[in-house]
XYZ file of C-alpha atoms in Angstrom:
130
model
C 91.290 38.289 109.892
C 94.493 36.560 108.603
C 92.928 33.365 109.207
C 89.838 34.039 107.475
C 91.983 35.222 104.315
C 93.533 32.123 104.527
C 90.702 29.898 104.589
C 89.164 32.302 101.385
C 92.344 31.976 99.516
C 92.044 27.978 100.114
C 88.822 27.764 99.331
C 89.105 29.156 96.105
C 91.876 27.615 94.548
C 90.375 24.033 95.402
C 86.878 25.344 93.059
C 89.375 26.917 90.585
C 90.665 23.137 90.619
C 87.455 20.797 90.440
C 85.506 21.043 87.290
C 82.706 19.349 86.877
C 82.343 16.591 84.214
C 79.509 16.195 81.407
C 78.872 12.587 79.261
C 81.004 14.989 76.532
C 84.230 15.024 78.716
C 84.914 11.186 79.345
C 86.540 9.573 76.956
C 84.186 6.492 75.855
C 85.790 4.044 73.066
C 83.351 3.880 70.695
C 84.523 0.123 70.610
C 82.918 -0.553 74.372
C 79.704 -2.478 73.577
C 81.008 -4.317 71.226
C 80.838 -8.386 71.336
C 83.802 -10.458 71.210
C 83.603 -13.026 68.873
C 85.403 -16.102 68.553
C 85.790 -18.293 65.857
C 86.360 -21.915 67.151
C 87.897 -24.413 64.135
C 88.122 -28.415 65.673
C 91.237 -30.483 63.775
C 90.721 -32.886 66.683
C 89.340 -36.430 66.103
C 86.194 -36.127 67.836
C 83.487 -33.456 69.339
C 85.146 -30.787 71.689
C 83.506 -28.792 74.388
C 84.791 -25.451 74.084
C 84.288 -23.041 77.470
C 86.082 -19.297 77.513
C 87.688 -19.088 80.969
C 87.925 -15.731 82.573
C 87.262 -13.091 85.485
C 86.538 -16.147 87.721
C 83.647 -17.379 85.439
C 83.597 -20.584 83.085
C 81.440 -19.632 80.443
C 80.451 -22.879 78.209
C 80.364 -21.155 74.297
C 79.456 -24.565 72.802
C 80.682 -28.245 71.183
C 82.133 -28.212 67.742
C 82.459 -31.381 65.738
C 85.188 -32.686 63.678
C 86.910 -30.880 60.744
C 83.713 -27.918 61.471
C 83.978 -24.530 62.808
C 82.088 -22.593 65.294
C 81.273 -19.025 65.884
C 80.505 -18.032 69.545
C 79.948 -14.286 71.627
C 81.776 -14.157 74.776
C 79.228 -12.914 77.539
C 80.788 -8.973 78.385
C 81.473 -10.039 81.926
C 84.462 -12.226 80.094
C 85.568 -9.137 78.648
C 85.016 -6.171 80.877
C 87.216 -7.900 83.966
C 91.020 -8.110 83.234
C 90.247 -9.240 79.294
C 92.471 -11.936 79.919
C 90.514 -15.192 78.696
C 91.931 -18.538 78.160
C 90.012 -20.830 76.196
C 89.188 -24.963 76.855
C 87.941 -27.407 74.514
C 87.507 -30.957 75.919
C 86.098 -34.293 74.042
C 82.480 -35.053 75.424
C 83.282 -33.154 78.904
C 86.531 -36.294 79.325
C 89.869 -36.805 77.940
C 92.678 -34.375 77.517
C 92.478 -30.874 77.389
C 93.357 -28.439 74.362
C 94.700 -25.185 75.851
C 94.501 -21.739 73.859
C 97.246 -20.300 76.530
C 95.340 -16.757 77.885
C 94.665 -13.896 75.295
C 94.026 -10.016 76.041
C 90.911 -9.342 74.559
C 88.973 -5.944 74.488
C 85.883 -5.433 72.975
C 85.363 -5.395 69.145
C 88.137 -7.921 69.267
C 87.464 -11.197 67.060
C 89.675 -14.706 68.329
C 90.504 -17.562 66.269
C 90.995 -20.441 68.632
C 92.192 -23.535 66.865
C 92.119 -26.680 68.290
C 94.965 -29.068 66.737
C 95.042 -32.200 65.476
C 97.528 -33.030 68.606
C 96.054 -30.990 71.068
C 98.937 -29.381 72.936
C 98.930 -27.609 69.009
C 96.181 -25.460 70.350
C 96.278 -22.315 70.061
C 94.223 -18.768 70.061
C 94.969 -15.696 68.287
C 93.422 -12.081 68.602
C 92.149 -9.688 65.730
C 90.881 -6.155 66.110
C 87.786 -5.751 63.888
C 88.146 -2.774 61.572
């Protein structure tokens, strides 16, 4: 009978500890579908390829010309890894390379990646949209 008191006792203090959770009870950012922009501005000389690196994946976001900007959405499987993204611009797909150096970016975040005029000027800085 001891044993069985045992097992009782047990058994309710591990239903007195689980509680069940509801969609209410999470905590959900209301920031979590958000895009992540970025805003791409070319000092360089010529065309550069931009691509968003991150999570494994090289995502292409698009070429912007000369003394132009660009605005690109990173895709949300960028984002919803580690949110560490480093961004690559590259004349015509050869030449050097302009490195942002890797960013934390969550969503709702926009990023201003600038490419210099000498390219090891690069450089990418994160916003939080209001």
């Amino acid at each position: 009978m001891r044993y069985s008191s045992m097992l009782l006792i047990a058994a309710l203090a591990v239903t007195q500890g689980c509680r069940h959770h509801t969609n209410d009870d999470r905590a959900i950012s209301p920031k979590a579908g958000l895009p992540v922009e970025v805003l791409v501005t070319n000092h360089y000389s010529t065309d550069m390829q931009v691509v968003a690196v991150g999570s494994g994946i090289n995502y292409p976001l698009g070429t912007v010309a000369p003394e132009m900007s660009g605005h690109f959405i990173l895709p949300q499987a960028l984002v919803i890894g580690t949110g560490r993204i480093e961004f690559v611009a590259q004349p015509a797909g050869v030449g050097p390379l302009a490195h942002s150096g890797y960013v934390m970016v969550t969503p709702g975040n926009v990023v201003e990646f600038v490419i210099g005029a000498q390219l090891f000027n690069s450089s990418a800085t994160v916003h939080t949209s209001h």
